[in-house]
Tab-separated table of C-alpha atoms and ligand atoms in Angstrom:
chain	number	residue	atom	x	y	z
A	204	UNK	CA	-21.026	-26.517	6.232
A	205	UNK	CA	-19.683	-28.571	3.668
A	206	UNK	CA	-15.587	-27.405	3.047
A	207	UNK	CA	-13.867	-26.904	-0.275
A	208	UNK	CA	-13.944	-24.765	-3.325
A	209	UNK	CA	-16.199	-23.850	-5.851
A	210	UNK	CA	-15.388	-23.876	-9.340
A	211	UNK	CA	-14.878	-19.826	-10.630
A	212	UNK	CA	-17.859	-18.766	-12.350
A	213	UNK	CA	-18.034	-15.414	-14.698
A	214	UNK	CA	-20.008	-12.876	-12.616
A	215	UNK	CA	-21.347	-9.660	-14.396
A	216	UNK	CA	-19.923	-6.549	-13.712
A	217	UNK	CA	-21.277	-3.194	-14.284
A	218	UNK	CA	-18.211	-1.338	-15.631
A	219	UNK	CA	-19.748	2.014	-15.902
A	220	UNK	CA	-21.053	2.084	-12.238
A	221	UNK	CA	-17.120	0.963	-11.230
A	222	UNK	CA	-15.865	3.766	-13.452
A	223	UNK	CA	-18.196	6.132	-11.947
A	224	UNK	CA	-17.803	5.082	-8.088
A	225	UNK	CA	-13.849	5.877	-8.975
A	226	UNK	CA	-14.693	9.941	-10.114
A	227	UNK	CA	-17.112	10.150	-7.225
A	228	UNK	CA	-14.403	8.880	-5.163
A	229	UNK	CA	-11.427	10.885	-6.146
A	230	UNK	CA	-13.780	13.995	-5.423
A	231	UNK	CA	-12.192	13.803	-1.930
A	232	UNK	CA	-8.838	15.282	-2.080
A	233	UNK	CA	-8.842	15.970	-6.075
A	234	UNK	CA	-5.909	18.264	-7.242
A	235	UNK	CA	-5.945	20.918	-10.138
A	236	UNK	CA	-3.463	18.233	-12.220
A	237	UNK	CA	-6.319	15.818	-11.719
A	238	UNK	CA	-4.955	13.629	-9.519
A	239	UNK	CA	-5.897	13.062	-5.604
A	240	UNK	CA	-4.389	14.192	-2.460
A	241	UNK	CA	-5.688	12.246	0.185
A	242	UNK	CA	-3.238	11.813	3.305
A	243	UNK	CA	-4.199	8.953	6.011
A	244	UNK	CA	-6.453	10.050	8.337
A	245	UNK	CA	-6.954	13.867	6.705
A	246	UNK	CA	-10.560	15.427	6.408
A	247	UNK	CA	-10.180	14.346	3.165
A	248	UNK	CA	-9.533	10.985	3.602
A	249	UNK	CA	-12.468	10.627	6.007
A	250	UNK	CA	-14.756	12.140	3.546
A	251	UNK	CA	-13.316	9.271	1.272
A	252	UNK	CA	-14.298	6.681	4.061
A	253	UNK	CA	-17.402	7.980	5.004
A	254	UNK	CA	-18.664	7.547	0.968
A	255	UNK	CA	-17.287	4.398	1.199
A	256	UNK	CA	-19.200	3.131	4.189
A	257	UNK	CA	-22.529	4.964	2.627
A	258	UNK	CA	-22.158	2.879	-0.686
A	259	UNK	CA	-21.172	-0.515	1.482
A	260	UNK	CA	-24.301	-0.198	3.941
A	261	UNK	CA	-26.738	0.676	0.835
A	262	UNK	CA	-25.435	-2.489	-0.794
A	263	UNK	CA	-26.653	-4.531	2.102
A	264	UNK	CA	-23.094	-4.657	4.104
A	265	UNK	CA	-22.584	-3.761	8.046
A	266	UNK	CA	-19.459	-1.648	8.814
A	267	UNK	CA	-17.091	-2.221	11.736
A	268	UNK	CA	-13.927	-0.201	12.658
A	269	UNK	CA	-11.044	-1.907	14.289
A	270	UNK	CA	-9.001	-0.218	16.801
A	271	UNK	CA	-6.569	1.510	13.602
A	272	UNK	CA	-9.200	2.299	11.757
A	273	UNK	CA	-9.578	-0.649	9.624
A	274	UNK	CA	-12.949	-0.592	7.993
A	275	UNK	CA	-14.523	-4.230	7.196
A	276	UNK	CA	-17.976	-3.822	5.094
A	277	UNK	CA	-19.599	-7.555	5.658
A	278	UNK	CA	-21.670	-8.929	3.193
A	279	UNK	CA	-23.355	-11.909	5.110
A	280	UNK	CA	-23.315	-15.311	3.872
A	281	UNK	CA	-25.751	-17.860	5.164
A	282	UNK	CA	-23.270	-19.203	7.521
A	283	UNK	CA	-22.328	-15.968	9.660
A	284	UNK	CA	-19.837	-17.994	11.905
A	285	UNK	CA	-17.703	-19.259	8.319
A	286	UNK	CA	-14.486	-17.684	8.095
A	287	UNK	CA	-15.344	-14.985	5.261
A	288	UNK	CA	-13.692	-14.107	1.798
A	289	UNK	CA	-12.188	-10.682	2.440
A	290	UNK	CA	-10.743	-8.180	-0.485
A	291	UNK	CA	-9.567	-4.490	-0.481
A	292	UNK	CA	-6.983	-2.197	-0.628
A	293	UNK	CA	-6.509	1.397	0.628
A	294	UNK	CA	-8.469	4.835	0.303
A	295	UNK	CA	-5.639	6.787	1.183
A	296	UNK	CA	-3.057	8.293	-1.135
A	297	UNK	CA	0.386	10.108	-1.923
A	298	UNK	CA	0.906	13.679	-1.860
A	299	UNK	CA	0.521	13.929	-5.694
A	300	UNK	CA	-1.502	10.720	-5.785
A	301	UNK	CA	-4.062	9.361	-8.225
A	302	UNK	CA	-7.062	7.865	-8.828
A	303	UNK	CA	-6.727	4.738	-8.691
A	304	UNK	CA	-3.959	3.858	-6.762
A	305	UNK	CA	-5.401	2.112	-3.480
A	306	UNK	CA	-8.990	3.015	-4.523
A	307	UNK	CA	-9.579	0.522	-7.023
A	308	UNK	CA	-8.806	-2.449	-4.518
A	309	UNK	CA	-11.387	-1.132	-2.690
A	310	UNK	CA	-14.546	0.013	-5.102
A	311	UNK	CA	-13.869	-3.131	-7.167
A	312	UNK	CA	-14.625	-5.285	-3.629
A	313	UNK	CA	-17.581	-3.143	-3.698
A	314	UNK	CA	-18.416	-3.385	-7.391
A	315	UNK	CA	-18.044	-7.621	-6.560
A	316	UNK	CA	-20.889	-7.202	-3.732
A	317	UNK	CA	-23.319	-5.043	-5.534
A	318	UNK	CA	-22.985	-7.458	-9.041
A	319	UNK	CA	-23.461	-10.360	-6.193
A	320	UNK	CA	-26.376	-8.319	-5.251
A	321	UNK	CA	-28.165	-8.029	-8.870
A	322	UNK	CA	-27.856	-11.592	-9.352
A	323	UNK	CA	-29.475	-12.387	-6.216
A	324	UNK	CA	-26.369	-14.731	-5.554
A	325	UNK	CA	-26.291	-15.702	-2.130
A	326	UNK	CA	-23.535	-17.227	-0.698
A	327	UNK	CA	-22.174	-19.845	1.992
A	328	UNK	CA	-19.022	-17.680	3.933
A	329	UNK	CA	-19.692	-13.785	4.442
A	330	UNK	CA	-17.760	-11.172	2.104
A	331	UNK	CA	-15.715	-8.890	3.942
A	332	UNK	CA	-14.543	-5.551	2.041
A	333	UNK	CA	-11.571	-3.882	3.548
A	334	UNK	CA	-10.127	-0.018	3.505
A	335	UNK	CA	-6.799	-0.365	5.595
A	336	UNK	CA	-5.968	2.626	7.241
A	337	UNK	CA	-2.482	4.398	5.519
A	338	UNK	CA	-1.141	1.885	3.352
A	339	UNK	CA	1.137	4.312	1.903
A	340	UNK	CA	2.969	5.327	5.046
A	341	UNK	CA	3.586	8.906	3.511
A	342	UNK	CA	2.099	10.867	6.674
A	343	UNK	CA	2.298	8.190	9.578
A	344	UNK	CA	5.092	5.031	9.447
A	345	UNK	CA	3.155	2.329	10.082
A	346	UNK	CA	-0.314	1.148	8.078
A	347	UNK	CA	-3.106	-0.364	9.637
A	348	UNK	CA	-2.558	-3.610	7.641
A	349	UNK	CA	0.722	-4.379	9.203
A	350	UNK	CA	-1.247	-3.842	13.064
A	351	UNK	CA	-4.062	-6.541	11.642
A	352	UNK	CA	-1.174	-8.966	10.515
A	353	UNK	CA	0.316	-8.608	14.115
A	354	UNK	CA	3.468	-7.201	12.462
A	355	UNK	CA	3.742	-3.743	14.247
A	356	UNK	CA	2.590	-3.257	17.759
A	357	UNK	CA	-0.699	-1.303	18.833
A	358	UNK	CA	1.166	1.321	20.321
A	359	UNK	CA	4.390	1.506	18.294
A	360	UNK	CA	1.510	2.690	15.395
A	361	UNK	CA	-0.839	4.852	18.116
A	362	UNK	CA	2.923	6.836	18.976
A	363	UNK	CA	4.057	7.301	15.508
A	364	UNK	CA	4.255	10.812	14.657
A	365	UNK	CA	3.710	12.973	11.282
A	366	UNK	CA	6.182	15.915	10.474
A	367	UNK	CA	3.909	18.286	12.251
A	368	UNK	CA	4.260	16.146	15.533
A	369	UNK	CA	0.592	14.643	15.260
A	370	UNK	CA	0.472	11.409	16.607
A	371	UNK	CA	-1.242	8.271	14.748
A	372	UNK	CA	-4.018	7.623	17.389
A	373	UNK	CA	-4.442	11.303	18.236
A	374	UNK	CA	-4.838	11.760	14.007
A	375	UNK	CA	-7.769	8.537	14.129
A	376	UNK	CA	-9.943	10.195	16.974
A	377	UNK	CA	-9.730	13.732	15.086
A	378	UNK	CA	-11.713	11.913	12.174
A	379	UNK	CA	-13.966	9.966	14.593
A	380	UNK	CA	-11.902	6.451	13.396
A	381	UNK	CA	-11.095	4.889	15.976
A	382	UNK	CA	-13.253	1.804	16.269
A	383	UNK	CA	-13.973	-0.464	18.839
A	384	UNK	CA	-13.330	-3.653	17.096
A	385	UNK	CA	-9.670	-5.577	18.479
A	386	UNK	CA	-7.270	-5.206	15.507
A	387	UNK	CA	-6.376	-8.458	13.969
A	388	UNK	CA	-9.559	-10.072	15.769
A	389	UNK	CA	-11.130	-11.556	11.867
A	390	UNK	CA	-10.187	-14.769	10.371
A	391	UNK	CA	-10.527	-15.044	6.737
A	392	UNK	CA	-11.394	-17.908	4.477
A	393	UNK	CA	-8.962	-16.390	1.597
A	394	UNK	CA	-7.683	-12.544	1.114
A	395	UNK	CA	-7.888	-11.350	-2.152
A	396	UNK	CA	-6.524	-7.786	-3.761
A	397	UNK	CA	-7.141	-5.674	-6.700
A	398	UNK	CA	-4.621	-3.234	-7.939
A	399	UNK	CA	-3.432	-1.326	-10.485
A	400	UNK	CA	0.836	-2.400	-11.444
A	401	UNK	CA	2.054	0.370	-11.228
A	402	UNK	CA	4.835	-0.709	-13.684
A	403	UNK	CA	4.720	-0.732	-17.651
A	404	UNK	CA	4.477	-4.726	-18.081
A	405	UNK	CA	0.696	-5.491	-18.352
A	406	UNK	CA	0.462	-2.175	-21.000
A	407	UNK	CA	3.468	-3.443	-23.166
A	408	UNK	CA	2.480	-6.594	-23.149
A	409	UNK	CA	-1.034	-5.607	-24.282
A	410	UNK	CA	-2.877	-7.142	-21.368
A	411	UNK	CA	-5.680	-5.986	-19.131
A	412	UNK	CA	-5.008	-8.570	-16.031
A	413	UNK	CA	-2.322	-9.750	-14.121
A	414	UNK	CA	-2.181	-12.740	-11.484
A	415	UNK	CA	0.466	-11.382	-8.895
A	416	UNK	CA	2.619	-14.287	-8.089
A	417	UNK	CA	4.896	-12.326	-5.088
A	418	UNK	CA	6.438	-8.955	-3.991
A	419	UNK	CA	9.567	-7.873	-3.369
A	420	UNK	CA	11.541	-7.363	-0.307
A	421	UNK	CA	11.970	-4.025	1.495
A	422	UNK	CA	14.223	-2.256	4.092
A	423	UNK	CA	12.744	1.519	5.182
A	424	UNK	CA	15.706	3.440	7.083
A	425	UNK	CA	15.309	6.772	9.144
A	426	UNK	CA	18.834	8.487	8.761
A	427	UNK	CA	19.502	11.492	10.728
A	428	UNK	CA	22.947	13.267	9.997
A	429	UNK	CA	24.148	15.192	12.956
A	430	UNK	CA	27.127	18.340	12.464
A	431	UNK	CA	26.896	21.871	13.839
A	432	UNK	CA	25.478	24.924	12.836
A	433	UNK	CA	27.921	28.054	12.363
A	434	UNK	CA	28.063	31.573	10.434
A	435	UNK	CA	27.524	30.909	6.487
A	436	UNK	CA	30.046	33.789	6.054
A	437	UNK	CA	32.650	33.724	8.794
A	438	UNK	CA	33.188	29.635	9.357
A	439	UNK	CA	36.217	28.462	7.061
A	440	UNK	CA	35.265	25.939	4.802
A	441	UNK	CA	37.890	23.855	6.524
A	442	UNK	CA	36.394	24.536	10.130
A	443	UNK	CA	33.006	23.183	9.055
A	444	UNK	CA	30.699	20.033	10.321
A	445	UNK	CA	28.317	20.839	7.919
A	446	UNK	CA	25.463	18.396	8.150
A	447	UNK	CA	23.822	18.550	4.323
A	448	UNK	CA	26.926	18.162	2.536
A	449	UNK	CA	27.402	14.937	4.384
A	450	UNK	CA	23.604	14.129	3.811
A	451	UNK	CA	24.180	14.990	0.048
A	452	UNK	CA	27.032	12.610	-0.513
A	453	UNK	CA	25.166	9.688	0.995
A	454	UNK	CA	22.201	10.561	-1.006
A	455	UNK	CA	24.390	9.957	-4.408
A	456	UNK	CA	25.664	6.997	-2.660
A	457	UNK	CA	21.722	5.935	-2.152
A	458	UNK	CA	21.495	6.169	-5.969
A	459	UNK	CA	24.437	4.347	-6.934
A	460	UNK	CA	23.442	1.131	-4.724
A	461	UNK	CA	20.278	1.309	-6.495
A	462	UNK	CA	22.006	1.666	-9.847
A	463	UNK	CA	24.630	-0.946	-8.661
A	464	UNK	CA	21.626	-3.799	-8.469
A	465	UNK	CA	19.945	-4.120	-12.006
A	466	UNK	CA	16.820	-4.606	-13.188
A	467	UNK	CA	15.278	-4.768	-9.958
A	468	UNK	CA	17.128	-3.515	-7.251
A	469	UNK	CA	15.784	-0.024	-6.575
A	470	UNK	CA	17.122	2.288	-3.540
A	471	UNK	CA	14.693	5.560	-3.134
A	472	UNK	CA	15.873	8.494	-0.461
A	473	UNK	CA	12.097	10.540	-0.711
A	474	UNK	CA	11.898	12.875	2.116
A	475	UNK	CA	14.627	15.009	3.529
A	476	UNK	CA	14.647	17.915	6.522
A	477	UNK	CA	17.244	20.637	6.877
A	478	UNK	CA	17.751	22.404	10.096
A	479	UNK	CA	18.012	25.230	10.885
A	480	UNK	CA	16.808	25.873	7.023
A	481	UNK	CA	18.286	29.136	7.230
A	482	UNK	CA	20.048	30.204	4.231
A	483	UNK	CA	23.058	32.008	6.069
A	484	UNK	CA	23.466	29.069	8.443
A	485	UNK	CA	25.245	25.936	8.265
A	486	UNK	CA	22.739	23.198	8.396
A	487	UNK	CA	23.734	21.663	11.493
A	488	UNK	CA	20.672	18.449	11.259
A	489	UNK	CA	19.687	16.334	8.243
A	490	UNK	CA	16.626	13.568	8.602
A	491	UNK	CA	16.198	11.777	5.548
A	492	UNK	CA	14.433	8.311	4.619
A	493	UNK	CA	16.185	5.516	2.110
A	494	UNK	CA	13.622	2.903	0.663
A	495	UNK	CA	15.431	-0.002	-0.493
A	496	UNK	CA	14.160	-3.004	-2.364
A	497	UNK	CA	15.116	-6.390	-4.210
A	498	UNK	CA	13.482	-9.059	-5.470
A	499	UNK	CA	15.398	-11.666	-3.735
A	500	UNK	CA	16.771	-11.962	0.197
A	501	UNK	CA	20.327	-12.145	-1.263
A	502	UNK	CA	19.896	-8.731	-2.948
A	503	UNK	CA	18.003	-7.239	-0.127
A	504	UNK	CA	20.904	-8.262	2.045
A	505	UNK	CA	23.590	-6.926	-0.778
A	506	UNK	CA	22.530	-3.684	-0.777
A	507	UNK	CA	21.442	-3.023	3.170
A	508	UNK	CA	25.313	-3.870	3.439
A	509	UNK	CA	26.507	-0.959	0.722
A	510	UNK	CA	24.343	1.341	2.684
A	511	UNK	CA	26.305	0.415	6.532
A	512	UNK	CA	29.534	0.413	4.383
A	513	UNK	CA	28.289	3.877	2.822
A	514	UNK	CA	27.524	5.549	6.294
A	515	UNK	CA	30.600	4.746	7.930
A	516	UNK	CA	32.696	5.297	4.984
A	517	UNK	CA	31.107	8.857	5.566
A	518	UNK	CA	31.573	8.994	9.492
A	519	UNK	CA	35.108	8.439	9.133
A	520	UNK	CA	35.472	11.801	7.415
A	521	UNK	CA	35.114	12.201	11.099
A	522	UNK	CA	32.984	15.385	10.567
A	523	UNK	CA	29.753	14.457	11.548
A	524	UNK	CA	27.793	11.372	13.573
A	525	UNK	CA	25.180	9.462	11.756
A	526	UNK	CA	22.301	7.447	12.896
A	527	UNK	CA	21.055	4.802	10.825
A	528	UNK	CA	17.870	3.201	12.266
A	529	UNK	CA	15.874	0.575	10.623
A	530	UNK	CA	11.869	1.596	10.167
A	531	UNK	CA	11.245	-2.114	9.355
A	532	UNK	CA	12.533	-4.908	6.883
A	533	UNK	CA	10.327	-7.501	5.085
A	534	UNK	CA	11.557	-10.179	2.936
A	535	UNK	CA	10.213	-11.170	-0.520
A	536	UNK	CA	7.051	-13.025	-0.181
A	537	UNK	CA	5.467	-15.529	-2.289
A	538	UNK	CA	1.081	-15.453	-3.044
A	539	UNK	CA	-0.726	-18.377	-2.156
A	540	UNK	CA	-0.345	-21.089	-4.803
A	541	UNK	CA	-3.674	-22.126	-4.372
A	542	UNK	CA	-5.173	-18.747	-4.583
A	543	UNK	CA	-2.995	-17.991	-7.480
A	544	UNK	CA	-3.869	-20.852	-9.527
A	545	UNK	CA	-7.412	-20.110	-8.677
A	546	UNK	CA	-6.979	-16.490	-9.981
A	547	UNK	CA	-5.837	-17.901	-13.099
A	548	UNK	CA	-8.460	-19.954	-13.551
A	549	UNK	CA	-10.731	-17.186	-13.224
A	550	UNK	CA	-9.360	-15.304	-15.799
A	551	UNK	CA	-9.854	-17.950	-18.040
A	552	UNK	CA	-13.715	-18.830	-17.294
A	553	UNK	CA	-13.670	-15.139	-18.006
A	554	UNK	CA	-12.120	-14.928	-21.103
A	555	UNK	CA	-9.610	-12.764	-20.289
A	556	UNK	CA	-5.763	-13.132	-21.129
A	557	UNK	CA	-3.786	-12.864	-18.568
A	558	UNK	CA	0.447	-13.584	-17.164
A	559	UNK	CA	2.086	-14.050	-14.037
A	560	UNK	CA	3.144	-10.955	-12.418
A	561	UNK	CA	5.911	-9.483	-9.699
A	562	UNK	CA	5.210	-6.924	-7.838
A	563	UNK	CA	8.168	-4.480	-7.119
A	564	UNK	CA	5.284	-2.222	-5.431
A	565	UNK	CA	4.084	-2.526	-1.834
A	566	UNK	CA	0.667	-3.524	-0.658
A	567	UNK	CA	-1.685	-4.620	2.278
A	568	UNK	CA	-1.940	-7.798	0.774
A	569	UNK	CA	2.661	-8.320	1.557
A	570	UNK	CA	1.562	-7.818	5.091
A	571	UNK	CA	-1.955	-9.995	5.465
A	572	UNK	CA	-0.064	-12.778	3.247
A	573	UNK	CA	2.393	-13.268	6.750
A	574	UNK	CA	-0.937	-14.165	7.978
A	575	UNK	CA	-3.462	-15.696	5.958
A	576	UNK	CA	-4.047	-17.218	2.276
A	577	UNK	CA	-3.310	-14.293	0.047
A	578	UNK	CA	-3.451	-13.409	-3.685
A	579	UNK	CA	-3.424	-9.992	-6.212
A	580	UNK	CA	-4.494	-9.245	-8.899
A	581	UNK	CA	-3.317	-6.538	-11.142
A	582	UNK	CA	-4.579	-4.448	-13.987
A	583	UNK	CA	-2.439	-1.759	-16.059
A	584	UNK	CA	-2.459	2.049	-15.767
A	585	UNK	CA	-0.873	4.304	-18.560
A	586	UNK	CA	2.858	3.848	-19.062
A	587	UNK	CA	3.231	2.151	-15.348
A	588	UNK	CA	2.714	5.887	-14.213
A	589	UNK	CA	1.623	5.794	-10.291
A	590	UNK	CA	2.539	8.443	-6.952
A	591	UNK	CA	1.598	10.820	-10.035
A	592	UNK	CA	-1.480	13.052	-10.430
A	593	UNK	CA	-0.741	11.955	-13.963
A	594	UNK	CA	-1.764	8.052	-13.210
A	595	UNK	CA	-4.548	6.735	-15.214
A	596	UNK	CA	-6.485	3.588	-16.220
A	597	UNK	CA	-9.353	2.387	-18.446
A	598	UNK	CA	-13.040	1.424	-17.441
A	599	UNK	CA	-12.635	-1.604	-19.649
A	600	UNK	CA	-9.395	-2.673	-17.878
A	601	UNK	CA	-10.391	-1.797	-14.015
A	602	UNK	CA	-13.650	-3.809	-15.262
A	603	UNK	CA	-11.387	-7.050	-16.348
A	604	UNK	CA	-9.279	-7.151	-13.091
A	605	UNK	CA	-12.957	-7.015	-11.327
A	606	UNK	CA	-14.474	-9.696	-13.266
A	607	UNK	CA	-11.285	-12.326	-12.658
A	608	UNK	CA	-11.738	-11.055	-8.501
A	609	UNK	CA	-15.413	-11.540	-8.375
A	610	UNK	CA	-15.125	-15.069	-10.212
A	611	UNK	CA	-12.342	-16.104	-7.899
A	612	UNK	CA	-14.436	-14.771	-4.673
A	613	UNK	CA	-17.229	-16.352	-5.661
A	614	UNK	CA	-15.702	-19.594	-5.648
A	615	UNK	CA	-14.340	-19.370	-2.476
A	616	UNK	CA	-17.321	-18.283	-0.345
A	617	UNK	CA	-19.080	-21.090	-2.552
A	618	UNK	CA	-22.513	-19.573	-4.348
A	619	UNK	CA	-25.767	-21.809	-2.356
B	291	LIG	O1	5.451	2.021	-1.483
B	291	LIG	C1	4.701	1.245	-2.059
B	291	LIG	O2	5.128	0.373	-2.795
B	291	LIG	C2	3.213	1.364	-1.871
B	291	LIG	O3	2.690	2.098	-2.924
B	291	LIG	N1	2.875	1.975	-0.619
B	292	LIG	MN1	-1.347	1.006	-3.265
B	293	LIG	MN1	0.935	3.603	-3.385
């Protein structure tokens, strides 16, 4: 097979069938505020899979399952054997998730095979369309991405519990997702990602695409605070080791750091546990999570060092012990250049104004870019809402982002 690239050409895309796959997707999981609630490996999330697989089979694909529940969707290309163009996203969501979020990655990688399909295009390498299992790492730590990059181990993701105790693999065989393909066992030509930015640029700068030219770096802590319970109306104030006043200044502390790093330094504490949760007992146990992130390694670094100074500045109140365990850490990353530049060329065979964007978000593509050629593309939802039933975005935009992927794809598996 001869190697190289072909030049972008515009493919066309049926917006309204896009638009529509999106409502027929966010069926699964849809909440009264009209946004989704689809947790990583929920019934609801494998209804969401299962409709996915349905539309990628009737468009001609085969489905696999890796061993985390990856789904790949293959659209052959004439040579089977050629390392394939892959792009996708996520199907699974936040608690008060939305529509898009994840999804669009995915049904616009669909949209891309079934335009393919009405133009009778055939092409040199396969197509691969991904779902990676829990992106969002709201239920379970670890995302099936991360396993197929190498960057977490099979069983450190199989062992890692939700807050009901469930574990990961235990969660995958409950939805019959367990596959039997090795995870990380597919080489890919080029990876490729749609998304929404889930940021305000794109809309205030009146555009409907975005070439993604990196992501930020990001440091995910466990902290569990540690006092002792006692009577909430016979312990002296004095006498206490009380756990969630400890927590609570830290948690100010979290949001000072964050404050302390402008414009892009963000520091997040999202999920906290009390114990015993009793209302006339001293909370003797605190869990909470920080999610800290930078732009640059020098920031990153900055701020995981006011956190350690925060903590012990805390334990030397001498009321309490603290534990302050690192989830994972992942420096800034930087796209493919060549994948980039081919984006923006894309975008203009297409037509379609576009800048150069940064993404402060986290996606598959930080984790498959450790490992192969990666690039993103993004496309703007109303007022940068997103992890908001509230988050929204147009047919007309979703259909731009698609049109810039499919012309990029189709250069890279090379039209016969
Ligand atoms: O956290 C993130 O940035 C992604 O939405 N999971
Ligand atoms: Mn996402
Ligand atoms: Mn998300």
């Amino acid at each position: 097979m001869t190697e190289g690239v072909g030049k972008p050409a515009a493919l066309p895309i049926n917006a309204e069938r896009l638009w529509h796959s999106h409502m027929d997707m966010a069926r699964h999981g849809a909440t009264s505020k009209g946004g989704v609630n689809r947790q990583a490996l929920t019934q609801e999330d494998a209804a969401a899979r299962e409709l996915f697989m349905d539309w990628a089979r009737n468009a001609g694909c085969t489905v696999q399952i890796d061993a985390v529940g990856n789904i790949f969707a293959r659209r052959p290309g004439r040579y089977h054997n050629a390392p394939s163009v892959c792009t996708g996203s996520h199907l699974d969501t936040q608690p008060t998730g939305g529509k898009f979020d994840g999804a669009y990655g995915v049904l616009a990688g669909l949209e891309v095979v079934r335009a393919l399909n009405d133009a009778a295009i055939e092409t040199r390498r396969p197509i691969d369309i991904v779902a990676w299992t829990n992106e969002e790492g709201t239920r379970f730590a670890h995302s099936g991405s991360a396993a197929f990059a190498g960057l977490v181990e099979l069983n450190r993701i199989y062992d890692c519990t939700d807050r009901a105790g469930t574990r990961f693999e235990d969660a995958l065989t409950a939805i019959g997702a367990k596959g039997d393909l090795a995870c990380g066992d597919r080489v890919f030509d080029s990876v490729f990602e749609a998304h929404i930015e889930q940021g305000p640029l794109l809309e205030r700068d009146g555009l409907s695409v975005g070439i993604v030219t990196g992501a930020r770096g990001q440091v995910r802590y466990d902290v569990s605070v540690t006092g002792m319970e006692g009577h909430a109306g016979t312990m002296p104030m004095d006498m206490r080791r009380d756990a969630l006043t400890a927590a609570a200044r830290l948690v100010v502390r979290m949001e000072e750091i964050g404050r302390r790093h402008p414009p892009q330094g963000v520091c997040t504490v999202g999920a906290l546990t009390v114990a015993p949760n009793s209302r006339n007992t001293i909370p003797g146990s605190v869990r909470f999570s920080i999610d800290l992130r930078h732009p640059t390694s020098e920031g990153l670094a900055s701020m995981a060092q006011a956190i350690s100074d925060a903590v012990q500045e805390e334990l030397a109140r001498g009321r309490t012990a603290i534990e302050l365990h690192v989830l994972d850490r992942e420096e800034p990353i930087q796209f493919d250049d060549a994948l980039v530049q081919l984006l923006r060329d894309s975008a203009a065979i297409c037509g379609i104004p576009c800048r150069d964007i940064f993404s402060m978000a986290g996606h598959d593509s930080c984790y498959l870019a450790s490992k192969q050629p990666t690039a993103m593309v993004f496309v703007p939802c109303r007022d940068g809402l997103s992890h908001n039933e509230l988050e929204s975005a147009t047919a007309s935009d979703l259909a731009d982002g698609t049109r810039v992927l499919a012309a990029a794809m189709l250069a890279r598996a090379e039209r016969v």
